[in-house]
CSV table of C-alpha atoms and ligand atoms in Angstrom, one decimal:
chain,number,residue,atom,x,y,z
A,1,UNK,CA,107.7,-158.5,-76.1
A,2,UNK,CA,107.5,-154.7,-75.8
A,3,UNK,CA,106.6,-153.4,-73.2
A,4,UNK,CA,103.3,-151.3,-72.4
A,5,UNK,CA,103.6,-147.5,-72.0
A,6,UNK,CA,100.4,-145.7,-71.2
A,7,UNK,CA,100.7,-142.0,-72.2
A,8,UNK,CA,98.3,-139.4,-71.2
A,9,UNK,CA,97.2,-136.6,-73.4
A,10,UNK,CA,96.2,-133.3,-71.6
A,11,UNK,CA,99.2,-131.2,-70.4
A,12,UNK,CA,101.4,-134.2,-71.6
A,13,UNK,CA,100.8,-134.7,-75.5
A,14,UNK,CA,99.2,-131.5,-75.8
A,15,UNK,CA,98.6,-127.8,-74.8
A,16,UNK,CA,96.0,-125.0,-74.6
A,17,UNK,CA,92.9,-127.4,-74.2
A,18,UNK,CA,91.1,-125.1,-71.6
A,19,UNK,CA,93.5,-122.6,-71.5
A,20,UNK,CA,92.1,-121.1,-75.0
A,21,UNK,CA,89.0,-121.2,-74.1
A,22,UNK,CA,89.0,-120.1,-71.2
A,23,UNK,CA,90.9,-116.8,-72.8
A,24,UNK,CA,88.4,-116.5,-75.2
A,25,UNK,CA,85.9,-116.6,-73.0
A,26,UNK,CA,87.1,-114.0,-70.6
A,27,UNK,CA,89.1,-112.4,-73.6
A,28,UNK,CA,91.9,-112.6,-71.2
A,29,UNK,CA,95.6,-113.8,-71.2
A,30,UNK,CA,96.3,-116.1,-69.2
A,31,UNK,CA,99.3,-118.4,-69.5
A,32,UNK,CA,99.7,-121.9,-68.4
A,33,UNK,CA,101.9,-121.4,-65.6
A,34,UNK,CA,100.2,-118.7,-64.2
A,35,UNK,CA,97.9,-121.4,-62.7
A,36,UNK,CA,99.1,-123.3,-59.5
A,37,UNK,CA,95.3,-125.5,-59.6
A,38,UNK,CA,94.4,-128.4,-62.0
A,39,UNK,CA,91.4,-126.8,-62.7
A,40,UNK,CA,92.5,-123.7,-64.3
A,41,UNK,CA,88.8,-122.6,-64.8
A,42,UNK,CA,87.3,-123.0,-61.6
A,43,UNK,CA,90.4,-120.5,-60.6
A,44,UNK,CA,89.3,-117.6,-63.2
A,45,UNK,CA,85.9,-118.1,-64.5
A,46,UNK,CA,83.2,-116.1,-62.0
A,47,UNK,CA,80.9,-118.6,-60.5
A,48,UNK,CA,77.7,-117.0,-62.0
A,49,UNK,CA,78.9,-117.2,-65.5
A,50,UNK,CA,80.1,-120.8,-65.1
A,51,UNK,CA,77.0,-122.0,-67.0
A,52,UNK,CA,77.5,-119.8,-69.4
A,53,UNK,CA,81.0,-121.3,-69.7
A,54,UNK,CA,79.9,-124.7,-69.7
A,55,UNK,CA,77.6,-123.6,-72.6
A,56,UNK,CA,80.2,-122.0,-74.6
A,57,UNK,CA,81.9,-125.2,-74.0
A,58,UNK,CA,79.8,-127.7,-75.1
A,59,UNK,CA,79.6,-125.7,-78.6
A,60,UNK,CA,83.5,-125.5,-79.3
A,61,UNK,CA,85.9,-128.2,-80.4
A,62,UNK,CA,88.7,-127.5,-77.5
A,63,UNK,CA,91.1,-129.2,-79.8
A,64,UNK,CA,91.4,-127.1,-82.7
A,65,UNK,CA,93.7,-124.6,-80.8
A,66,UNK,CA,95.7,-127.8,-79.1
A,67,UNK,CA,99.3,-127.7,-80.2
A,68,UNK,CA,101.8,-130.8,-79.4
A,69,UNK,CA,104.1,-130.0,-76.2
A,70,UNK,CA,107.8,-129.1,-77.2
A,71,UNK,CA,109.3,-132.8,-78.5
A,72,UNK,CA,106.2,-134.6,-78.0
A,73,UNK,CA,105.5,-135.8,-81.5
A,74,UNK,CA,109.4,-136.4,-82.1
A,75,UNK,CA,109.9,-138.2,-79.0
A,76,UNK,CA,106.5,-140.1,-79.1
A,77,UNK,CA,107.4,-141.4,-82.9
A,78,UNK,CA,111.1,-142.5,-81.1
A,79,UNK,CA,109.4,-144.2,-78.2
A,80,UNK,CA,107.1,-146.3,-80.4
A,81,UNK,CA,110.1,-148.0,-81.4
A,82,UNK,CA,110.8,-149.4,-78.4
A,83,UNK,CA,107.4,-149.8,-76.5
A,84,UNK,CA,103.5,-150.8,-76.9
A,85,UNK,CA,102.4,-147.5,-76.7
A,86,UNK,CA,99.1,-147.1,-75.5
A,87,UNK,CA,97.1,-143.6,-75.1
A,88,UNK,CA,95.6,-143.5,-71.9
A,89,UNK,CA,93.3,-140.5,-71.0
A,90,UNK,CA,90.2,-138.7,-69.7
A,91,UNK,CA,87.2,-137.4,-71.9
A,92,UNK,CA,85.1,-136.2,-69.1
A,93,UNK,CA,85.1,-132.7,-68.1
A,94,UNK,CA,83.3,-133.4,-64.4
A,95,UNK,CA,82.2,-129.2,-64.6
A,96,UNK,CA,80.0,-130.7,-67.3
A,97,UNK,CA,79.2,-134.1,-68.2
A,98,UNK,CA,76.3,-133.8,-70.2
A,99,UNK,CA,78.8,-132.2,-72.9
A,100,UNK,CA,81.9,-134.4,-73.0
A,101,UNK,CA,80.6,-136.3,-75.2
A,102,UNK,CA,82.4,-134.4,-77.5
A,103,UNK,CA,85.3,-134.0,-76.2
A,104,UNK,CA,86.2,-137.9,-77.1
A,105,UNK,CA,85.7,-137.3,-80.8
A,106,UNK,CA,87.6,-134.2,-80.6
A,107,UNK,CA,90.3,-135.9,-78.4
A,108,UNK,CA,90.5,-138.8,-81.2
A,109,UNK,CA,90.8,-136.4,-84.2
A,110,UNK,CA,93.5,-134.7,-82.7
A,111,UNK,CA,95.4,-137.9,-81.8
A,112,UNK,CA,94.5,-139.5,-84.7
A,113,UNK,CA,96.0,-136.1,-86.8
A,114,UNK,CA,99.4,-135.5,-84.7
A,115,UNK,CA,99.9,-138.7,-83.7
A,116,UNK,CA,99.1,-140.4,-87.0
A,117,UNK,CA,102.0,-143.4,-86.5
A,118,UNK,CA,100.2,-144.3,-83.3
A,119,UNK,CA,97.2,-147.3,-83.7
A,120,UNK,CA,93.9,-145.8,-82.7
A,121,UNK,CA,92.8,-148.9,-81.1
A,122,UNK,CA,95.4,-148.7,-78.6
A,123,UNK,CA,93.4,-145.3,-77.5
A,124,UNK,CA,91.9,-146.0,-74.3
A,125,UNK,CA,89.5,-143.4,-72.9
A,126,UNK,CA,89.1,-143.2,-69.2
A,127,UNK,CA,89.2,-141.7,-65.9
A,128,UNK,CA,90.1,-144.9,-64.2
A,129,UNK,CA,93.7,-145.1,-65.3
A,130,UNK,CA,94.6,-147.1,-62.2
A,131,UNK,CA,92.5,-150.2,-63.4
A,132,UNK,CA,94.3,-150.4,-66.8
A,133,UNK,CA,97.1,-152.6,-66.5
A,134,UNK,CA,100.4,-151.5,-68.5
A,135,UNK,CA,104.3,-151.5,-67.2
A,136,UNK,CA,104.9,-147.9,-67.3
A,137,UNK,CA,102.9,-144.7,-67.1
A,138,UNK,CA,103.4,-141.1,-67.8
A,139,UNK,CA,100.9,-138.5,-66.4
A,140,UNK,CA,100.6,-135.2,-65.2
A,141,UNK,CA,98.3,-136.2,-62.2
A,142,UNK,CA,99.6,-137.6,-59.5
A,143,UNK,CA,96.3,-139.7,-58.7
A,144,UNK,CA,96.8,-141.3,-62.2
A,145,UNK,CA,99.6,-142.8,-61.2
A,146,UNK,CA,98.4,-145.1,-59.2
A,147,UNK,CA,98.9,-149.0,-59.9
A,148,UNK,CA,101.0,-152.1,-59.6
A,149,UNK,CA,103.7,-151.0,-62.4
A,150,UNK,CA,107.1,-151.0,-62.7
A,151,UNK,CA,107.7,-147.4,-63.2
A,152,UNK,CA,105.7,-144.2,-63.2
A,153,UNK,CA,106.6,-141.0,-64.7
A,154,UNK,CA,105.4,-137.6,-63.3
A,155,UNK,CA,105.6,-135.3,-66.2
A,156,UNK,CA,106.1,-131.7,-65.1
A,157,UNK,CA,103.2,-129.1,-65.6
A,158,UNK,CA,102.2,-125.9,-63.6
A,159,UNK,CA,100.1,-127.8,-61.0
A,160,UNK,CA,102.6,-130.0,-59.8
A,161,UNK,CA,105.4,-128.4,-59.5
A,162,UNK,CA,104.9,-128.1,-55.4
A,163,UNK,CA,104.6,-132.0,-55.2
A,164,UNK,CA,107.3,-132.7,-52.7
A,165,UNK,CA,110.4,-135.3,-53.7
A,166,UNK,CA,109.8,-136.9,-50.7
A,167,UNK,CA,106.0,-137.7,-51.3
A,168,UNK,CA,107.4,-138.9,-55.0
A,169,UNK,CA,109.8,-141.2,-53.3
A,170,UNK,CA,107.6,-142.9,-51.2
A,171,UNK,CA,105.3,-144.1,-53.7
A,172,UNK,CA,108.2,-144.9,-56.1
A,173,UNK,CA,107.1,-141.9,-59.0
A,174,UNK,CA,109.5,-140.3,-61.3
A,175,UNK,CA,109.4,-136.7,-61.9
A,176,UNK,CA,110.3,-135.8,-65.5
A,177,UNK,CA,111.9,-132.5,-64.3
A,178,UNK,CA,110.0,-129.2,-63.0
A,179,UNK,CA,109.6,-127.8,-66.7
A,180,UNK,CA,106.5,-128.7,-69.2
A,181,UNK,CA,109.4,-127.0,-72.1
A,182,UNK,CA,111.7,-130.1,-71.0
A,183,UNK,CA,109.7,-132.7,-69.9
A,184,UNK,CA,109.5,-134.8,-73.2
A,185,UNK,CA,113.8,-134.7,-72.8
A,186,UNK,CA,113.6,-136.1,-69.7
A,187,UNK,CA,111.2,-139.0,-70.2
A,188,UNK,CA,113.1,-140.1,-73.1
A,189,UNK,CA,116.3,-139.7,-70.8
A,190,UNK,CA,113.9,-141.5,-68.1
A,191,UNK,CA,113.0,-144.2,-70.3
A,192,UNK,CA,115.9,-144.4,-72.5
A,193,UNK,CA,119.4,-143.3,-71.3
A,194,UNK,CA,121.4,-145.8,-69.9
A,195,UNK,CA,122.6,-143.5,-67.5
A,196,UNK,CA,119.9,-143.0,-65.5
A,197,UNK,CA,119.7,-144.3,-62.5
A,198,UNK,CA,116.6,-146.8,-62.0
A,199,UNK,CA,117.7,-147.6,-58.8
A,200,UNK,CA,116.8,-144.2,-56.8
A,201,UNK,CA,113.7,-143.5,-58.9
A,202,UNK,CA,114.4,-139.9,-58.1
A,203,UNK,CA,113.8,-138.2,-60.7
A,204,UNK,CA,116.1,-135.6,-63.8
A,205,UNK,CA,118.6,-134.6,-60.9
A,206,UNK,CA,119.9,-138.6,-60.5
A,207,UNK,CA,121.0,-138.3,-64.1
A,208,UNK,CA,125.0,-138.5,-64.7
A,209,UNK,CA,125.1,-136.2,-67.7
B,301,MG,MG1,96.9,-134.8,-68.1
């Protein structure tokens, strides 16, 4: 039997979710690694024209500007060959629940349209990814990857970078590198290589290349 990987989406499947909006919005620049917060709008977006943020919002599909992370659809498609692949991910925007609603249609059109290979009643939408069972998990968000599993992948984005290896260590979490433009090599190394080196479960620098 395969076993189950739970992917998340945001920052790990795909890109510019907030980010374009927010840009819009502010007709700004900003780039992803600028940020250092998750919340890259409660960094940037002034606190009396957060409602008129959430407004503009609740109007816009925040998916038609996502684009796939480098390799994600390519090593996605290669992973399904080997593993129960199961979306696992987070519709709610808590800055404004009434509207995210629509943000798990969205979500599912875009999965459903890049990730077209992938059975779309393996999607699970959630923010309590700790309660889903599955034997290995890759996710952005340290608090995600929670869980009795057998290995959990930290995939590299620009508000995690300052997670210390030590704090990975002790609860037993992978880091897929320190750059989003690699991550999808190293989880495929992570999870596929026979060279790396399960037994340290520290991380892209344990690989003998
Ligand atoms: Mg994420």
């Amino acid at each position: 039997m395969k076993k189950i990987l739970l992917l998340d989406v945001d920052d790990v499947i795909c890109f510019n979710v907030f980010l374009s909006a927010i840009n819009e919005f502010l007709g700004t620049n900003y780039e992803i690694d600028f940020f250092k917060e998750y919340y890259i709008d409660k960094c940037v977006i002034p606190k009396e024209r957060f409602d008129e943020y959430n407004r503009f919002l609740s109007e816009r599909n925040l998916y038609k500007d996502a684009y796939p992370l480098p390799g994600a659809v390519e090593k996605v498609k290669r992973l399904d060959k080997v593993f129960d692949i199961h979306i696992c991910s987070s519709c709610i925007n808590p800055f404004n629940i009434e509207s995210s609603g629509r943000l798990y249609k969205d979500k599912f059109d875009f999965l459903i349209r890049v990730l077209s290979f992938l059975n779309p009643e393996k999607f699970i939408f959630t923010n309590y990814k700790n309660l889903i069972a599955g034997d290995i998990i890759v996710d952005d968000r340290l608090s995600n990857l929670g869980g009795n599993r057998e290995q959990r992948i930290l995939f590299p984005a620009y508000h995690n970078k300052e997670i210390s290896d030590n704090e990975l260590i002790k609860n037993k979490i992978v880091r897929a590198g320190y750059d989003w433009k690699t991550g999808w090599d190293e989880v495929e190394n992570i999870l596929l290589s026979d060279d790396f080196d399960k037994s340290t479960n520290r991380g892209a620098y344990t690989y003998k290349r």
